[in-house]
PDB file of C-alpha atoms and ligand atoms in Angstrom:
ATOM      1  CA  UNK G  23      -0.051   0.035   0.096  1.00 95.00           C
ATOM      2  CA  UNK G  24       2.002   2.920  -1.305  1.00 95.00           C
ATOM      3  CA  UNK G  25       0.314   5.709   0.615  1.00 96.00           C
ATOM      4  CA  UNK G  26       1.201   3.832   3.856  1.00 97.00           C
ATOM      5  CA  UNK G  27       4.730   3.376   2.874  1.00 97.00           C
ATOM      6  CA  UNK G  28       5.030   7.163   2.202  1.00 97.00           C
ATOM      7  CA  UNK G  29       3.562   7.970   5.608  1.00 97.00           C
ATOM      8  CA  UNK G  30       5.825   5.522   7.333  1.00 98.00           C
ATOM      9  CA  UNK G  31       8.925   7.077   5.704  1.00 97.00           C
ATOM     10  CA  UNK G  32       7.620  10.440   6.860  1.00 97.00           C
ATOM     11  CA  UNK G  33       6.374   9.748  10.310  1.00 97.00           C
ATOM     12  CA  UNK G  34       8.068   6.630  11.717  1.00 97.00           C
ATOM     13  CA  UNK G  35      11.346   6.371  13.605  1.00 96.00           C
ATOM     14  CA  UNK G  36      13.744   3.444  14.152  1.00 97.00           C
ATOM     15  CA  UNK G  37      14.166   2.758  17.847  1.00 96.00           C
ATOM     16  CA  UNK G  38      16.620   0.001  17.080  1.00 96.00           C
ATOM     17  CA  UNK G  39      17.167  -2.608  14.578  1.00 96.00           C
ATOM     18  CA  UNK G  40      14.082  -4.590  15.774  1.00 96.00           C
ATOM     19  CA  UNK G  41      11.606  -1.958  16.656  1.00 97.00           C
ATOM     20  CA  UNK G  42       9.874   0.838  14.699  1.00 97.00           C
ATOM     21  CA  UNK G  43       8.063   3.659  16.417  1.00 96.00           C
ATOM     22  CA  UNK G  44       4.859   4.565  14.525  1.00 96.00           C
ATOM     23  CA  UNK G  45       2.965   6.546  17.228  1.00 95.00           C
ATOM     24  CA  UNK G  46       1.144   8.999  14.877  1.00 95.00           C
ATOM     25  CA  UNK G  47      -0.404   6.215  12.736  1.00 94.00           C
ATOM     26  CA  UNK G  48      -0.705   3.009  14.809  1.00 94.00           C
ATOM     27  CA  UNK G  49       0.332   2.896  18.401  1.00 93.00           C
ATOM     28  CA  UNK G  50      -0.794   6.248  19.922  1.00 96.00           C
ATOM     29  CA  UNK G  51      -2.567   8.396  17.310  1.00 97.00           C
ATOM     30  CA  UNK G  52      -4.940   7.587  14.443  1.00 97.00           C
ATOM     31  CA  UNK G  53      -5.442   9.083  11.043  1.00 98.00           C
ATOM     32  CA  UNK G  54      -9.199   8.203  10.464  1.00 98.00           C
ATOM     33  CA  UNK G  55      -9.005   8.576   6.667  1.00 98.00           C
ATOM     34  CA  UNK G  56      -5.884   6.476   6.114  1.00 98.00           C
ATOM     35  CA  UNK G  57      -7.171   4.012   8.637  1.00 98.00           C
ATOM     36  CA  UNK G  58     -10.486   3.792   6.722  1.00 98.00           C
ATOM     37  CA  UNK G  59      -8.347   2.967   3.501  1.00 98.00           C
ATOM     38  CA  UNK G  60      -6.613   0.130   5.309  1.00 98.00           C
ATOM     39  CA  UNK G  61     -10.006  -1.188   6.309  1.00 98.00           C
ATOM     40  CA  UNK G  62     -11.265  -1.118   2.734  1.00 98.00           C
ATOM     41  CA  UNK G  63      -8.160  -2.870   1.544  1.00 98.00           C
ATOM     42  CA  UNK G  64      -8.476  -5.719   4.003  1.00 98.00           C
ATOM     43  CA  UNK G  65     -12.290  -5.953   3.409  1.00 98.00           C
ATOM     44  CA  UNK G  66     -11.576  -6.229  -0.277  1.00 98.00           C
ATOM     45  CA  UNK G  67      -8.891  -8.798   0.106  1.00 98.00           C
ATOM     46  CA  UNK G  68     -11.190 -10.988   2.319  1.00 98.00           C
ATOM     47  CA  UNK G  69     -14.439 -10.263   0.604  1.00 96.00           C
ATOM     48  CA  UNK G  70     -14.955 -13.736  -0.641  1.00 94.00           C
ATOM     49  CA  UNK G  71     -14.596 -15.369   2.829  1.00 97.00           C
ATOM     50  CA  UNK G  72     -18.131 -14.649   4.209  1.00 98.00           C
ATOM     51  CA  UNK G  73     -16.674 -13.249   7.415  1.00 98.00           C
ATOM     52  CA  UNK G  74     -19.166 -12.912  10.296  1.00 98.00           C
ATOM     53  CA  UNK G  75     -16.745 -11.226  12.833  1.00 98.00           C
ATOM     54  CA  UNK G  76     -13.624  -9.269  12.967  1.00 98.00           C
ATOM     55  CA  UNK G  77     -11.384  -9.807  16.001  1.00 98.00           C
ATOM     56  CA  UNK G  78      -8.343  -7.941  17.188  1.00 98.00           C
ATOM     57  CA  UNK G  79      -6.187  -7.421  20.412  1.00 97.00           C
ATOM     58  CA  UNK G  80      -6.517  -4.156  22.225  1.00 96.00           C
ATOM     59  CA  UNK G  81      -5.307  -1.414  21.867  1.00 94.00           C
ATOM     60  CA  UNK G  82      -3.379  -0.779  18.838  1.00 96.00           C
ATOM     61  CA  UNK G  83      -5.382  -3.266  16.591  1.00 97.00           C
ATOM     62  CA  UNK G  84      -8.740  -1.588  17.324  1.00 98.00           C
ATOM     63  CA  UNK G  85      -8.893   1.325  14.867  1.00 98.00           C
ATOM     64  CA  UNK G  86      -7.992  -0.665  11.706  1.00 98.00           C
ATOM     65  CA  UNK G  87     -10.080  -3.630  12.889  1.00 98.00           C
ATOM     66  CA  UNK G  88     -13.031  -1.367  13.513  1.00 98.00           C
ATOM     67  CA  UNK G  89     -12.564   0.103   9.991  1.00 98.00           C
ATOM     68  CA  UNK G  90     -12.479  -3.365   8.323  1.00 98.00           C
ATOM     69  CA  UNK G  91     -15.548  -4.525  10.290  1.00 98.00           C
ATOM     70  CA  UNK G  92     -17.584  -1.351   9.338  1.00 98.00           C
ATOM     71  CA  UNK G  93     -16.790  -2.063   5.593  1.00 98.00           C
ATOM     72  CA  UNK G  94     -17.480  -5.710   5.876  1.00 98.00           C
ATOM     73  CA  UNK G  95     -20.709  -4.891   7.768  1.00 98.00           C
ATOM     74  CA  UNK G  96     -19.963  -7.306  10.691  1.00 98.00           C
ATOM     75  CA  UNK G  97     -19.359  -6.876  14.425  1.00 98.00           C
ATOM     76  CA  UNK G  98     -15.877  -6.264  15.953  1.00 98.00           C
ATOM     77  CA  UNK G  99     -14.509  -8.030  19.025  1.00 98.00           C
ATOM     78  CA  UNK G 100     -11.299  -7.073  20.663  1.00 98.00           C
ATOM     79  CA  UNK G 101      -9.418  -9.291  23.146  1.00 97.00           C
ATOM     80  CA  UNK G 102      -8.658  -7.615  26.328  1.00 95.00           C
ATOM     81  CA  UNK G 103      -5.252  -7.644  27.982  1.00 92.00           C
ATOM     82  CA  UNK G 104      -5.116  -8.436  31.601  1.00 85.00           C
ATOM     83  CA  UNK G 105      -2.564  -9.062  34.168  1.00 66.00           C
ATOM     84  CA  UNK G 106      -4.408 -11.733  36.064  1.00 61.00           C
ATOM     85  CA  UNK G 107      -6.679 -14.651  35.124  1.00 57.00           C
ATOM     86  CA  UNK G 108      -8.643 -14.426  38.400  1.00 63.00           C
ATOM     87  CA  UNK G 109     -12.360 -14.079  38.199  1.00 63.00           C
ATOM     88  CA  UNK G 110     -12.689 -14.778  34.350  1.00 76.00           C
ATOM     89  CA  UNK G 111     -14.572 -18.207  34.334  1.00 83.00           C
ATOM     90  CA  UNK G 112     -16.635 -17.183  31.370  1.00 92.00           C
ATOM     91  CA  UNK G 113     -13.750 -16.156  29.114  1.00 94.00           C
ATOM     92  CA  UNK G 114     -11.080 -17.804  27.061  1.00 95.00           C
ATOM     93  CA  UNK G 115      -7.741 -16.837  28.362  1.00 94.00           C
ATOM     94  CA  UNK G 116      -4.316 -17.116  26.743  1.00 95.00           C
ATOM     95  CA  UNK G 117      -1.135 -15.917  28.168  1.00 93.00           C
ATOM     96  CA  UNK G 118       1.333 -14.312  25.723  1.00 95.00           C
ATOM     97  CA  UNK G 119       4.637 -12.446  25.924  1.00 93.00           C
ATOM     98  CA  UNK G 120       4.404  -8.818  25.029  1.00 89.00           C
ATOM     99  CA  UNK G 121       6.975  -7.732  22.327  1.00 89.00           C
ATOM    100  CA  UNK G 122       7.221  -4.147  23.403  1.00 85.00           C
ATOM    101  CA  UNK G 123       6.542  -4.268  27.146  1.00 83.00           C
ATOM    102  CA  UNK G 124       8.855  -7.245  27.940  1.00 84.00           C
ATOM    103  CA  UNK G 125       6.324  -8.807  30.285  1.00 88.00           C
ATOM    104  CA  UNK G 126       3.596 -11.503  29.843  1.00 91.00           C
ATOM    105  CA  UNK G 127      -0.041 -10.455  29.520  1.00 90.00           C
ATOM    106  CA  UNK G 128      -3.244 -12.516  29.374  1.00 92.00           C
ATOM    107  CA  UNK G 129      -5.454 -12.157  26.410  1.00 95.00           C
ATOM    108  CA  UNK G 130      -9.149 -12.437  27.386  1.00 95.00           C
ATOM    109  CA  UNK G 131     -12.264 -12.906  25.174  1.00 96.00           C
ATOM    110  CA  UNK G 132     -15.672 -13.586  26.762  1.00 94.00           C
ATOM    111  CA  UNK G 133     -17.149 -16.788  25.638  1.00 96.00           C
ATOM    112  CA  UNK G 134     -20.382 -15.507  24.574  1.00 96.00           C
ATOM    113  CA  UNK G 135     -18.713 -13.090  22.002  1.00 97.00           C
ATOM    114  CA  UNK G 136     -17.307 -15.991  19.786  1.00 97.00           C
ATOM    115  CA  UNK G 137     -19.134 -19.118  18.660  1.00 95.00           C
ATOM    116  CA  UNK G 138     -18.557 -22.151  16.498  1.00 97.00           C
ATOM    117  CA  UNK G 139     -20.877 -20.481  13.862  1.00 97.00           C
ATOM    118  CA  UNK G 140     -18.378 -17.569  13.320  1.00 98.00           C
ATOM    119  CA  UNK G 141     -16.030 -17.199  10.469  1.00 98.00           C
ATOM    120  CA  UNK G 142     -13.487 -14.868  11.789  1.00 98.00           C
ATOM    121  CA  UNK G 143     -11.037 -12.403  10.347  1.00 98.00           C
ATOM    122  CA  UNK G 144      -8.234 -11.467  12.671  1.00 98.00           C
ATOM    123  CA  UNK G 145      -6.637  -7.925  12.116  1.00 98.00           C
ATOM    124  CA  UNK G 146      -3.843  -6.520  13.953  1.00 98.00           C
ATOM    125  CA  UNK G 147      -1.374  -3.615  13.571  1.00 98.00           C
ATOM    126  CA  UNK G 148       2.205  -5.005  13.726  1.00 98.00           C
ATOM    127  CA  UNK G 149       3.526  -8.576  13.667  1.00 98.00           C
ATOM    128  CA  UNK G 150       6.918  -9.256  14.978  1.00 98.00           C
ATOM    129  CA  UNK G 151       7.411 -12.777  16.600  1.00 97.00           C
ATOM    130  CA  UNK G 152       3.800 -13.611  16.251  1.00 97.00           C
ATOM    131  CA  UNK G 153       3.170 -14.425  20.049  1.00 97.00           C
ATOM    132  CA  UNK G 154       0.037 -12.187  20.238  1.00 96.00           C
ATOM    133  CA  UNK G 155      -1.285 -13.650  17.099  1.00 98.00           C
ATOM    134  CA  UNK G 156      -0.661 -17.187  18.156  1.00 97.00           C
ATOM    135  CA  UNK G 157      -2.368 -16.509  21.553  1.00 97.00           C
ATOM    136  CA  UNK G 158      -5.512 -15.096  19.756  1.00 98.00           C
ATOM    137  CA  UNK G 159      -5.530 -17.982  17.390  1.00 98.00           C
ATOM    138  CA  UNK G 160      -5.640 -20.482  20.309  1.00 98.00           C
ATOM    139  CA  UNK G 161      -8.696 -18.604  21.619  1.00 98.00           C
ATOM    140  CA  UNK G 162     -10.490 -18.617  18.214  1.00 98.00           C
ATOM    141  CA  UNK G 163      -9.776 -22.399  17.925  1.00 96.00           C
ATOM    142  CA  UNK G 164     -11.080 -23.019  21.530  1.00 96.00           C
ATOM    143  CA  UNK G 165     -14.303 -21.314  20.535  1.00 97.00           C
ATOM    144  CA  UNK G 166     -14.753 -23.503  17.608  1.00 98.00           C
ATOM    145  CA  UNK G 167     -14.882 -20.543  15.174  1.00 98.00           C
ATOM    146  CA  UNK G 168     -13.329 -20.689  11.795  1.00 98.00           C
ATOM    147  CA  UNK G 169     -10.290 -18.445  11.284  1.00 98.00           C
ATOM    148  CA  UNK G 170     -10.604 -17.324   7.643  1.00 98.00           C
ATOM    149  CA  UNK G 171      -7.583 -15.076   7.498  1.00 98.00           C
ATOM    150  CA  UNK G 172      -5.206 -12.708   9.230  1.00 98.00           C
ATOM    151  CA  UNK G 173      -4.653  -9.072   8.151  1.00 98.00           C
ATOM    152  CA  UNK G 174      -1.746  -7.273   9.520  1.00 98.00           C
ATOM    153  CA  UNK G 175      -0.945  -3.644   8.747  1.00 98.00           C
ATOM    154  CA  UNK G 176       2.895  -3.869   9.192  1.00 98.00           C
ATOM    155  CA  UNK G 177       4.916  -7.074   9.106  1.00 98.00           C
ATOM    156  CA  UNK G 178       8.462  -6.872   9.951  1.00 98.00           C
ATOM    157  CA  UNK G 179       9.499  -9.777   7.704  1.00 97.00           C
ATOM    158  CA  UNK G 180      13.000 -10.039   9.294  1.00 98.00           C
ATOM    159  CA  UNK G 181      11.265 -11.403  12.458  1.00 98.00           C
ATOM    160  CA  UNK G 182       9.503 -14.792  12.400  1.00 98.00           C
ATOM    161  CA  UNK G 183       5.821 -14.141  13.148  1.00 98.00           C
ATOM    162  CA  UNK G 184       4.403 -13.877   9.602  1.00 98.00           C
ATOM    163  CA  UNK G 185       6.404 -16.605   8.207  1.00 98.00           C
ATOM    164  CA  UNK G 186       5.388 -18.954  11.238  1.00 98.00           C
ATOM    165  CA  UNK G 187       1.745 -18.304  10.655  1.00 98.00           C
ATOM    166  CA  UNK G 188       1.926 -19.010   6.860  1.00 98.00           C
ATOM    167  CA  UNK G 189       3.987 -22.142   7.553  1.00 98.00           C
ATOM    168  CA  UNK G 190       1.004 -23.232   9.795  1.00 97.00           C
ATOM    169  CA  UNK G 191      -1.303 -22.772   6.820  1.00 98.00           C
ATOM    170  CA  UNK G 192      -3.095 -19.579   7.659  1.00 98.00           C
ATOM    171  CA  UNK G 193      -3.837 -16.913   4.985  1.00 98.00           C
ATOM    172  CA  UNK G 194      -1.761 -13.742   6.179  1.00 98.00           C
ATOM    173  CA  UNK G 195      -2.164 -10.512   4.324  1.00 98.00           C
ATOM    174  CA  UNK G 196      -0.137  -7.569   5.086  1.00 98.00           C
ATOM    175  CA  UNK G 197      -0.370  -4.019   3.711  1.00 98.00           C
ATOM    176  CA  UNK G 198       3.300  -3.162   4.103  1.00 98.00           C
ATOM    177  CA  UNK G 199       6.323  -5.369   4.817  1.00 98.00           C
ATOM    178  CA  UNK G 200       9.668  -4.147   6.261  1.00 98.00           C
ATOM    179  CA  UNK G 201      12.548  -6.321   5.519  1.00 97.00           C
ATOM    180  CA  UNK G 202      15.155  -4.472   7.667  1.00 98.00           C
ATOM    181  CA  UNK G 203      15.574  -1.609  10.151  1.00 98.00           C
ATOM    182  CA  UNK G 204      19.371  -1.981  10.091  1.00 97.00           C
ATOM    183  CA  UNK G 205      21.566   1.215  10.052  1.00 96.00           C
ATOM    184  CA  UNK G 206      18.611   3.313  11.354  1.00 95.00           C
ATOM    185  CA  UNK G 207      16.978   2.902   7.821  1.00 97.00           C
ATOM    186  CA  UNK G 208      13.584   1.457   6.973  1.00 97.00           C
ATOM    187  CA  UNK G 209      13.958  -0.832   4.093  1.00 97.00           C
ATOM    188  CA  UNK G 210      10.687  -2.291   2.504  1.00 97.00           C
ATOM    189  CA  UNK G 211      10.550  -5.742   1.200  1.00 96.00           C
ATOM    190  CA  UNK G 212       9.588  -6.134  -2.483  1.00 81.00           C
ATOM    191  CA  UNK G 213       5.820  -6.704  -2.763  1.00 66.00           C
TER     192      UNK G 213
HETATM  193  P1  5GP Y 317       4.443 -10.092  18.450  1.00 88.53           P
HETATM  194  O1  5GP Y 317       3.541 -10.707  19.379  1.00 88.53           O
HETATM  195  O2  5GP Y 317       4.151 -10.457  17.124  1.00 88.53           O
HETATM  196  O3  5GP Y 317       5.986 -10.429  18.690  1.00 88.53           O
HETATM  197  O4  5GP Y 317       4.292  -8.562  18.675  1.00 88.53           O
HETATM  198  C1  5GP Y 317       3.076  -7.872  18.253  1.00 88.53           C
HETATM  199  C2  5GP Y 317       2.639  -6.760  18.893  1.00 88.53           C
HETATM  200  O5  5GP Y 317       3.731  -6.065  19.622  1.00 88.53           O
HETATM  201  C3  5GP Y 317       1.903  -5.961  18.008  1.00 88.53           C
HETATM  202  O6  5GP Y 317       0.524  -5.839  18.129  1.00 88.53           O
HETATM  203  C4  5GP Y 317       2.515  -4.470  18.379  1.00 88.53           C
HETATM  204  O7  5GP Y 317       1.642  -3.711  19.135  1.00 88.53           O
HETATM  205  C5  5GP Y 317       3.681  -4.678  19.156  1.00 88.53           C
HETATM  206  N1  5GP Y 317       4.955  -4.588  18.327  1.00 88.53           N
HETATM  207  C6  5GP Y 317       5.741  -5.438  17.647  1.00 88.53           C
HETATM  208  N2  5GP Y 317       6.792  -4.844  17.021  1.00 88.53           N
HETATM  209  C7  5GP Y 317       6.621  -3.584  17.212  1.00 88.53           C
HETATM  210  C8  5GP Y 317       7.406  -2.409  16.774  1.00 88.53           C
HETATM  211  O8  5GP Y 317       8.426  -2.464  15.950  1.00 88.53           O
HETATM  212  N3  5GP Y 317       6.807  -1.197  17.159  1.00 88.53           N
HETATM  213  C9  5GP Y 317       5.867  -1.088  17.912  1.00 88.53           C
HETATM  214  N4  5GP Y 317       5.541   0.243  18.195  1.00 88.53           N
HETATM  215  N5  5GP Y 317       5.046  -2.044  18.316  1.00 88.53           N
HETATM  216  C10 5GP Y 317       5.493  -3.263  18.084  1.00 88.53           C
END
């Protein structure tokens, strides 16, 4: 998605060879128009899949997942992150490491929000090692819902997450792929 690449080059900064700061677009601020374009793109790519629900993880996945759900005309569910499993008997819970925070958090989805009748599209902001994605996939599978695909705004393809999910057989669509952040420089992968 060329417009997104342009904005990344203009607005992102490289924290180190593994981490990109993209606060103005994905992780702290939101450009509603650009976010709607992302949602339209995901909705178009998965239009043939009869999606009944979009799912994401709070908080950075929510805007683009909302935009996708709006265009597809289906509800959105977001997994909440919690530090304790206590008192959540009616929820699916999965513990995952957090890439940016260096801690583990629990992903929680209330059981009544996902059912075996659902065909789910999982949307997220960035994929690095894929831990958050694998945690959410375990939740979707426990619910019996069908995972029809995964849409990620930004894949850092030098980290293993996207590749691992494709190797497991999931359809993974990304809007932008970054192949390196070495030497303080953003290098996009050839699309
Ligand atoms: P993973 O579980 O795939 O290792 O990491 C996924 C989550 O960590 C994403 O949802 C994203 O919020 C955060 N994350 C991963 N890499 C980056 C990065 O380079 N920059 C920022 N700002 N967040 C990241």
